[in-house]
Amino acid sequence: MLNQKSKTNSIGDVANYEFSPMLLWRHGDRLLLEFEPSFDGSSLGVNWADVSYFFGKGIIVRAGYLVLPFGTYNKRLAAGWINKLAYDPTSITSSPVESDWGIEMCGGWQVGRQKVNLDVALSNGFGINNDGSIYNPGIVDNNLAKTVTGRFGWLPISNSSLEIGVSGIYGRAGMDTGVNRNVSTIMGAADIQYIYSKAPIAINIKAQYNVQYVSRMFYVNPGDSTGQSLFTYNNYTQGYYAMLSLRPVVPNKVLRNFELAGRISQFETPNGAAFETHIRQIDVALDYWINWRTVIKLSYENLLQTNPANAEIALADSKSLSHIIVVQFSVQF
Amino acid sequence: MKKIITIIIAIAGIVLYTTVNGCKINQEIADKSGAQLWAENCRRCHNAPDPSAHYPENWVTVGMHMQSRALLTDRERDKIVQFLQQ
């Protein structure tokens, strides 16, 4: 039964823009400062701001407000001119894992014909809301515990065309005192990237699967106005995205600038939670590359969100479906 | 959870095996040119920029920046920067 149902059709307009100039400053050949502010028309933010030291032997040490090494999307693919679709995948945008204050060590090495890489960070980590959802406290941590994030990447083919990665996060999310002080969060991700390019076609595959688990605790029942009764559920969230793109590798100077991309993404919050939701996002785009870092995307998105009813905490169900067609212009600078 | 742990152990096993098996720097790989390394690595995430996209001194900065994103080896970074600076 549906209590609420909405459908929208909209055409994107030029009022939707984001401006994120990237600033790099290098001192000698060992020190690099990176800063990326972002402005979306109403709010000014910082995507990352960190300093890296290049140790040699492939090792890089970094400190500041850094992109957590969890999966590959945020760190490697999130820029508008890199993403071949108009929007980011819901499995990524709905996750609290993004940038955090901390220190990081990473590097890549040749091992015979293969390559491996490792990226480990220690950061402030996550906090937990009264309903069991997780948030990012930022520079003022909610507790004394630090969170460990790590990714291991493996490039088994000598031409670097395939990379497979596994990532994990572990940290205590509860406050330092109170009943929920021992609540911790464990997350895992698996990612894959594959490129193939040989006339007449170039193929690009990218995918990432995420899981997030919060250890058991009791939450205040939002359906009880006295705030006395508690309830619990398995706090298990998951999501994924998978992207495929095709681009002709042909002598024709116009045809070879086109690229066709498709992506599916899904995000599911825990069954029984007050914030339970299921999102399915399908994107298709026809891109035209003006040069290596400038693209025009004609993109379609189909987004279905369902929130099931929950009698225990007096929640009604709802469902919404939207179709969005947008023309997006993206350039790196 | 058990399944995930089994998968992780299996992956670690394969990686360890291949690591031990190939711990010498392979000649064929050591001989790769900067141009080849550029073609293989610089289009993994985005379109590869041509040498003409930046002034030569900027390529050192880009090389460091991209090494930190792609986790390139030092050797790959140096050879690619050299190629792009020509």
Coordinates of C-alpha atoms in Angstrom, one line a residue:
Chain A
M1 CA 0.0 0.0 0.0
L2 CA 1.3 3.4 -0.8
N3 CA 0.5 6.4 1.2
Q4 CA 2.6 8.8 -0.7
K5 CA 3.7 8.6 -4.2
S6 CA 5.5 11.2 -6.2
K7 CA 6.7 11.4 -9.8
T8 CA 8.8 14.1 -11.2
N9 CA 10.1 14.9 -14.6
S10 CA 12.6 17.7 -14.9
I11 CA 15.1 19.2 -17.2
G12 CA 18.3 20.4 -15.6
D13 CA 19.1 24.0 -15.9
V14 CA 22.2 26.2 -15.8
A15 CA 21.4 27.2 -12.2
N16 CA 22.8 23.9 -11.1
Y17 CA 26.5 24.2 -11.1
E18 CA 29.5 23.5 -9.0
F19 CA 32.8 25.3 -9.1
S20 CA 35.7 23.4 -7.6
P21 CA 39.1 24.8 -8.7
M22 CA 42.0 22.7 -7.7
L23 CA 45.1 24.4 -6.4
L24 CA 48.4 22.6 -6.2
W25 CA 51.6 24.0 -4.8
R26 CA 54.9 22.1 -5.1
H27 CA 58.0 22.7 -3.1
G28 CA 61.0 21.0 -4.5
D29 CA 60.3 17.4 -5.6
R30 CA 59.3 16.1 -2.2
L31 CA 56.5 18.3 -0.9
L32 CA 53.1 18.9 -2.5
L33 CA 50.1 20.9 -1.2
E34 CA 46.7 20.1 -2.5
F35 CA 43.6 22.3 -1.9
E36 CA 40.2 22.0 -3.5
P37 CA 37.5 24.4 -2.3
S38 CA 34.0 23.9 -3.8
F39 CA 31.2 26.3 -4.4
D40 CA 27.8 25.2 -5.6
G41 CA 26.0 28.5 -5.8
S42 CA 24.8 28.6 -2.1
S43 CA 27.5 27.1 0.0
L44 CA 31.3 27.1 0.1
G45 CA 33.1 23.9 1.2
V46 CA 36.4 22.2 1.1
N47 CA 36.7 18.9 -0.7
W48 CA 40.2 18.4 0.6
A49 CA 43.3 20.3 1.8
D50 CA 46.4 18.3 2.6
V51 CA 50.1 18.2 2.4
S52 CA 52.0 15.2 1.0
Y53 CA 55.7 14.3 1.5
F54 CA 57.3 12.0 -1.1
F55 CA 59.7 9.8 0.8
G56 CA 61.2 7.9 -2.2
K57 CA 60.8 4.2 -2.7
G58 CA 57.3 4.8 -3.8
I59 CA 56.2 6.0 -0.3
I60 CA 54.0 9.1 0.2
V61 CA 53.0 10.4 3.6
R62 CA 50.2 12.9 3.9
A63 CA 48.4 14.9 6.6
G64 CA 45.4 17.3 6.7
Y65 CA 41.9 17.0 5.5
L66 CA 42.2 14.0 3.2
V67 CA 40.1 11.8 1.0
L68 CA 39.7 8.5 2.8
P69 CA 41.3 5.5 1.0
F70 CA 38.1 3.5 1.0
G71 CA 37.2 2.1 -2.5
T72 CA 38.3 4.2 -5.4
Y73 CA 35.4 6.5 -6.3
N74 CA 36.0 9.5 -4.0
K75 CA 39.7 9.6 -4.5
R76 CA 40.0 8.8 -8.2
L77 CA 36.8 9.3 -10.1
A78 CA 34.6 11.9 -8.4
A79 CA 35.5 14.9 -10.6
G80 CA 32.8 16.1 -13.0
W81 CA 35.1 15.8 -16.0
I82 CA 36.2 12.2 -15.0
N83 CA 32.7 10.9 -14.2
K84 CA 31.1 10.1 -17.5
L85 CA 27.6 10.5 -16.1
A86 CA 26.0 13.7 -14.9
Y87 CA 25.5 12.6 -11.3
D88 CA 27.6 10.6 -8.8
P89 CA 26.4 7.1 -7.8
T90 CA 23.9 7.0 -4.9
S91 CA 26.0 4.3 -3.2
I92 CA 28.8 6.9 -2.9
T93 CA 26.8 10.1 -2.2
S94 CA 24.7 8.3 0.4
S95 CA 27.7 7.0 2.3
P96 CA 29.3 9.0 5.2
V97 CA 32.7 8.0 4.0
E98 CA 34.3 11.0 2.2
S99 CA 37.1 13.3 3.5
D100 CA 38.3 13.4 7.1
W101 CA 41.0 14.9 9.2
G102 CA 44.0 12.6 9.7
I103 CA 47.3 11.2 8.5
E104 CA 47.9 8.8 5.7
M105 CA 50.6 6.6 4.2
C106 CA 50.4 5.2 0.7
G107 CA 52.5 3.9 -2.1
G108 CA 52.7 1.7 -5.2
W109 CA 55.3 -1.0 -6.1
Q110 CA 56.3 -3.2 -8.9
V111 CA 56.3 -6.9 -8.1
G112 CA 57.6 -8.9 -11.0
R113 CA 55.2 -8.3 -13.9
Q114 CA 52.5 -7.1 -11.5
K115 CA 51.9 -4.1 -9.3
V116 CA 50.5 -3.7 -5.8
N117 CA 49.6 -0.6 -3.8
L118 CA 48.7 0.1 -0.3
D119 CA 47.0 3.1 1.3
V120 CA 46.4 3.4 5.0
A121 CA 44.9 6.4 7.0
L122 CA 44.3 7.2 10.6
S123 CA 41.5 9.8 11.1
N124 CA 38.9 11.1 13.4
G125 CA 36.3 8.7 12.1
F126 CA 32.6 8.6 12.5
G127 CA 29.9 9.5 15.0
I128 CA 26.6 7.8 15.5
N129 CA 23.2 9.5 15.6
N130 CA 20.3 8.6 17.9
D131 CA 18.6 6.6 15.1
G132 CA 21.8 4.5 14.4
S133 CA 22.8 6.3 11.2
I134 CA 26.4 7.4 10.9
Y135 CA 27.8 10.9 10.4
N136 CA 31.1 12.6 9.8
P137 CA 31.9 14.8 12.9
G138 CA 34.7 16.6 11.0
I139 CA 37.5 18.4 12.8
V140 CA 36.0 18.3 16.3
D141 CA 35.9 14.5 16.9
N142 CA 33.0 13.0 18.9
N143 CA 35.4 10.7 20.8
L144 CA 39.0 10.0 21.5
A145 CA 39.2 6.8 19.4
K146 CA 40.8 7.1 16.0
T147 CA 39.5 5.3 12.9
V148 CA 41.7 3.2 10.6
T149 CA 41.0 3.1 6.9
G150 CA 42.9 1.0 4.4
R151 CA 42.9 -0.2 0.9
F152 CA 45.0 -2.8 -0.9
G153 CA 45.2 -2.6 -4.7
W154 CA 46.4 -5.2 -7.1
L155 CA 47.2 -4.8 -10.8
P156 CA 47.7 -8.4 -12.0
I157 CA 48.2 -7.6 -15.7
S158 CA 51.5 -6.0 -16.7
N159 CA 49.9 -3.3 -18.9
S160 CA 48.0 -1.9 -15.8
S161 CA 44.7 -2.4 -17.5
L162 CA 43.1 -4.1 -14.5
E163 CA 43.0 -3.1 -10.9
I164 CA 41.2 -4.9 -8.1
G165 CA 41.0 -3.4 -4.6
V166 CA 39.7 -4.3 -1.2
S167 CA 39.2 -1.7 1.5
G168 CA 38.2 -1.7 5.2
I169 CA 37.4 0.8 7.9
Y170 CA 37.3 0.1 11.6
G171 CA 36.6 2.6 14.4
R172 CA 34.7 3.2 17.6
A173 CA 31.8 5.5 16.7
G174 CA 30.2 6.0 20.1
M175 CA 30.9 8.8 22.5
D176 CA 33.5 8.3 25.2
T177 CA 30.8 8.0 27.9
G178 CA 27.3 6.7 28.1
V179 CA 25.5 3.5 27.0
N180 CA 26.6 3.6 23.4
R181 CA 30.3 4.2 24.1
N182 CA 31.4 0.8 22.8
V183 CA 29.4 1.0 19.6
S184 CA 31.8 0.5 16.7
T185 CA 31.6 0.6 13.0
I186 CA 33.1 -1.7 10.5
M187 CA 33.0 -1.2 6.7
G188 CA 34.3 -3.0 3.7
A189 CA 34.6 -2.3 0.0
A190 CA 35.6 -4.1 -3.1
D191 CA 36.4 -2.3 -6.3
I192 CA 37.4 -3.1 -9.9
Q193 CA 38.6 -1.0 -12.8
Y194 CA 39.3 -2.3 -16.3
I195 CA 40.2 -0.5 -19.5
Y196 CA 40.6 -2.0 -23.0
S197 CA 41.4 0.0 -26.0
K198 CA 42.1 -1.3 -29.5
A199 CA 40.5 -0.2 -32.8
P200 CA 37.6 0.0 -33.2
I201 CA 36.5 0.3 -29.6
A202 CA 37.6 1.4 -26.1
I203 CA 35.9 -0.2 -23.1
N204 CA 35.9 1.1 -19.6
I205 CA 34.5 -0.7 -16.6
K206 CA 34.4 0.6 -13.1
A207 CA 32.5 -0.8 -10.1
Q208 CA 32.5 -0.6 -6.3
Y209 CA 30.6 -2.5 -3.6
N210 CA 30.3 -1.1 -0.1
V211 CA 29.1 -2.6 3.2
Q212 CA 28.8 -0.8 6.5
Y213 CA 28.0 -2.5 9.8
V214 CA 27.4 -0.8 13.2
S215 CA 27.5 -3.0 16.3
R216 CA 24.2 -3.6 18.1
M217 CA 22.8 -0.9 20.3
F218 CA 19.3 0.4 21.3
Y219 CA 17.7 3.4 19.7
V220 CA 15.0 5.8 20.9
N221 CA 11.7 4.8 19.2
P222 CA 10.6 7.8 17.1
G223 CA 7.0 6.5 17.2
D224 CA 6.8 7.0 21.0
S225 CA 6.3 10.7 21.9
T226 CA 7.4 10.0 25.5
G227 CA 10.8 9.0 24.2
Q228 CA 10.8 6.1 26.7
S229 CA 10.7 3.0 24.6
L230 CA 13.7 1.6 22.8
F231 CA 14.1 -0.6 19.8
T232 CA 16.9 -2.3 17.8
Y233 CA 17.6 -3.8 14.4
N234 CA 20.5 -5.2 12.4
N235 CA 22.4 -2.1 11.5
Y236 CA 23.7 -3.2 8.1
T237 CA 23.9 -0.8 5.1
Q238 CA 25.1 -1.7 1.6
G239 CA 25.4 -0.2 -1.8
Y240 CA 27.2 -0.6 -5.1
Y241 CA 27.6 0.9 -8.5
A242 CA 28.8 -0.5 -11.8
M243 CA 29.6 1.6 -14.8
L244 CA 30.4 0.6 -18.4
S245 CA 31.4 3.0 -21.2
L246 CA 32.1 2.5 -24.9
R247 CA 34.1 4.8 -27.1
P248 CA 34.9 4.3 -30.8
V249 CA 38.6 4.1 -31.6
V250 CA 38.4 5.2 -35.3
P251 CA 40.2 7.7 -37.5
N252 CA 37.1 9.9 -37.9
K253 CA 37.8 13.0 -35.9
V254 CA 34.2 13.6 -34.9
L255 CA 33.1 10.1 -34.2
R256 CA 36.0 9.2 -31.9
N257 CA 35.1 12.0 -29.5
F258 CA 31.7 10.4 -28.6
E259 CA 31.4 8.1 -25.6
L260 CA 28.4 6.2 -24.5
A261 CA 28.1 5.4 -20.8
G262 CA 25.7 3.5 -18.6
R263 CA 25.6 2.9 -14.8
I264 CA 23.5 1.3 -12.2
S265 CA 23.7 2.0 -8.5
Q266 CA 21.8 0.8 -5.5
F267 CA 21.8 1.8 -1.9
E268 CA 20.0 0.1 1.0
T269 CA 19.9 1.2 4.6
P270 CA 19.1 -1.3 7.4
N271 CA 15.8 -3.2 7.5
G272 CA 13.8 -2.0 10.4
A273 CA 15.7 1.3 10.9
A274 CA 13.8 4.6 11.2
F275 CA 15.8 5.8 8.2
E276 CA 15.2 2.6 6.1
T277 CA 15.3 3.4 2.4
H278 CA 16.0 1.6 -0.8
I279 CA 17.4 3.6 -3.7
R280 CA 17.9 2.4 -7.2
Q281 CA 19.6 4.8 -9.7
I282 CA 20.0 4.2 -13.4
D283 CA 22.0 6.6 -15.5
V284 CA 22.8 6.7 -19.2
A285 CA 24.8 9.4 -21.0
L286 CA 26.0 10.3 -24.5
D287 CA 29.2 12.3 -24.0
Y288 CA 31.1 14.4 -26.5
W289 CA 34.8 15.2 -25.6
I290 CA 35.9 18.6 -26.8
N291 CA 39.4 17.8 -25.5
W292 CA 40.9 15.5 -22.9
R293 CA 39.5 17.4 -20.0
T294 CA 36.4 19.0 -21.4
V295 CA 33.1 17.2 -22.0
I296 CA 29.5 17.8 -22.8
K297 CA 27.2 15.1 -21.4
L298 CA 23.6 14.5 -22.5
S299 CA 22.4 12.4 -19.6
Y300 CA 19.3 10.7 -18.4
E301 CA 18.7 9.5 -14.8
N302 CA 16.0 7.3 -13.4
L303 CA 15.8 7.3 -9.6
L304 CA 13.5 5.2 -7.6
Q305 CA 13.4 5.5 -3.8
T306 CA 11.2 3.4 -1.6
N307 CA 10.8 3.7 2.2
P308 CA 8.9 0.7 3.5
A309 CA 6.3 0.9 6.3
N310 CA 7.4 0.0 9.8
A311 CA 4.6 -0.7 12.3
E312 CA 7.0 -1.0 15.3
I313 CA 8.0 2.6 15.1
A314 CA 4.9 3.9 13.4
L315 CA 6.3 4.7 10.0
A316 CA 4.2 4.8 6.9
D317 CA 5.6 3.8 3.5
S318 CA 6.4 6.1 0.6
K319 CA 7.8 5.8 -2.8
S320 CA 9.1 8.3 -5.4
L321 CA 10.3 8.0 -8.9
S322 CA 12.0 10.7 -10.9
H323 CA 13.2 11.0 -14.4
I324 CA 15.8 13.7 -15.1
I325 CA 17.3 14.7 -18.3
V326 CA 20.3 17.1 -18.1
V327 CA 22.9 18.5 -20.4
Q328 CA 26.1 19.0 -18.4
F329 CA 29.3 20.7 -19.3
S330 CA 32.4 19.8 -17.3
V331 CA 35.9 21.1 -17.6
Q332 CA 39.0 20.5 -15.4
F333 CA 40.9 23.6 -14.3
Chain B
M1 CA 31.0 -12.4 7.4
K2 CA 32.6 -15.9 7.1
K3 CA 32.3 -15.7 3.3
I4 CA 34.0 -12.3 3.2
I5 CA 36.9 -13.5 5.4
T6 CA 37.4 -16.6 3.1
I7 CA 37.4 -14.3 0.1
I8 CA 40.0 -12.0 1.7
I9 CA 42.2 -14.9 2.7
A10 CA 42.0 -16.3 -0.8
I11 CA 42.9 -13.0 -2.4
A12 CA 45.8 -12.5 0.0
G13 CA 47.0 -16.1 -0.8
I14 CA 47.0 -15.5 -4.6
V15 CA 48.8 -12.1 -4.1
L16 CA 51.4 -13.6 -1.8
Y17 CA 52.0 -16.5 -4.2
T18 CA 52.5 -14.3 -7.2
T19 CA 54.6 -11.8 -5.2
V20 CA 57.1 -14.5 -4.0
N21 CA 57.1 -15.9 -7.5
G22 CA 58.1 -12.7 -9.2
C23 CA 60.2 -10.7 -6.8
K24 CA 62.9 -9.8 -9.4
I25 CA 62.3 -6.7 -11.5
N26 CA 61.3 -8.1 -14.8
Q27 CA 63.5 -7.0 -17.7
E28 CA 60.7 -6.4 -20.1
I29 CA 59.0 -4.1 -17.5
A30 CA 62.2 -2.2 -16.7
D31 CA 62.7 -1.6 -20.4
K32 CA 59.2 0.1 -20.9
S33 CA 59.5 3.6 -22.3
G34 CA 58.0 6.7 -20.8
A35 CA 55.6 6.9 -23.7
Q36 CA 54.4 3.4 -23.2
L37 CA 53.9 3.9 -19.4
W38 CA 52.0 7.1 -20.1
A39 CA 49.7 5.3 -22.6
E40 CA 49.1 2.5 -20.1
N41 CA 48.6 4.5 -16.9
C42 CA 47.4 8.0 -17.7
R43 CA 44.1 6.8 -19.3
R44 CA 43.1 4.5 -16.5
C45 CA 40.9 7.2 -14.8
H46 CA 40.5 9.9 -17.4
N47 CA 41.7 10.7 -20.9
A48 CA 45.5 10.9 -21.1
P49 CA 46.8 14.5 -21.5
D50 CA 49.2 15.1 -24.4
P51 CA 52.7 16.6 -23.6
S52 CA 51.4 19.9 -25.0
A53 CA 48.7 20.2 -22.3
H54 CA 51.2 21.8 -19.8
Y55 CA 54.4 23.7 -19.6
P56 CA 57.4 21.3 -19.0
E57 CA 58.0 22.5 -15.4
N58 CA 54.3 21.9 -14.5
W59 CA 54.6 18.2 -15.4
V60 CA 56.7 17.5 -12.3
T61 CA 53.8 18.8 -10.1
V62 CA 51.3 16.8 -12.1
G63 CA 53.5 13.7 -11.9
M64 CA 53.6 13.9 -8.1
H65 CA 49.9 14.7 -7.9
M66 CA 49.0 11.7 -10.1
Q67 CA 51.4 9.4 -8.3
S68 CA 49.4 10.2 -5.2
R69 CA 46.1 9.4 -6.9
A70 CA 47.1 6.4 -9.0
L71 CA 49.8 5.1 -6.6
L72 CA 52.3 4.8 -9.5
T73 CA 55.8 3.5 -8.7
D74 CA 58.6 6.1 -8.5
R75 CA 60.1 4.7 -11.7
E76 CA 56.8 5.0 -13.6
R77 CA 56.3 8.6 -12.4
D78 CA 59.9 9.7 -13.4
K79 CA 59.7 8.1 -16.8
I80 CA 56.2 9.5 -17.6
V81 CA 57.3 13.0 -16.5
Q82 CA 60.4 12.8 -18.6
F83 CA 58.2 11.8 -21.6
L84 CA 55.7 14.6 -21.0
Q85 CA 58.4 17.2 -20.7
Q86 CA 59.8 16.6 -24.2

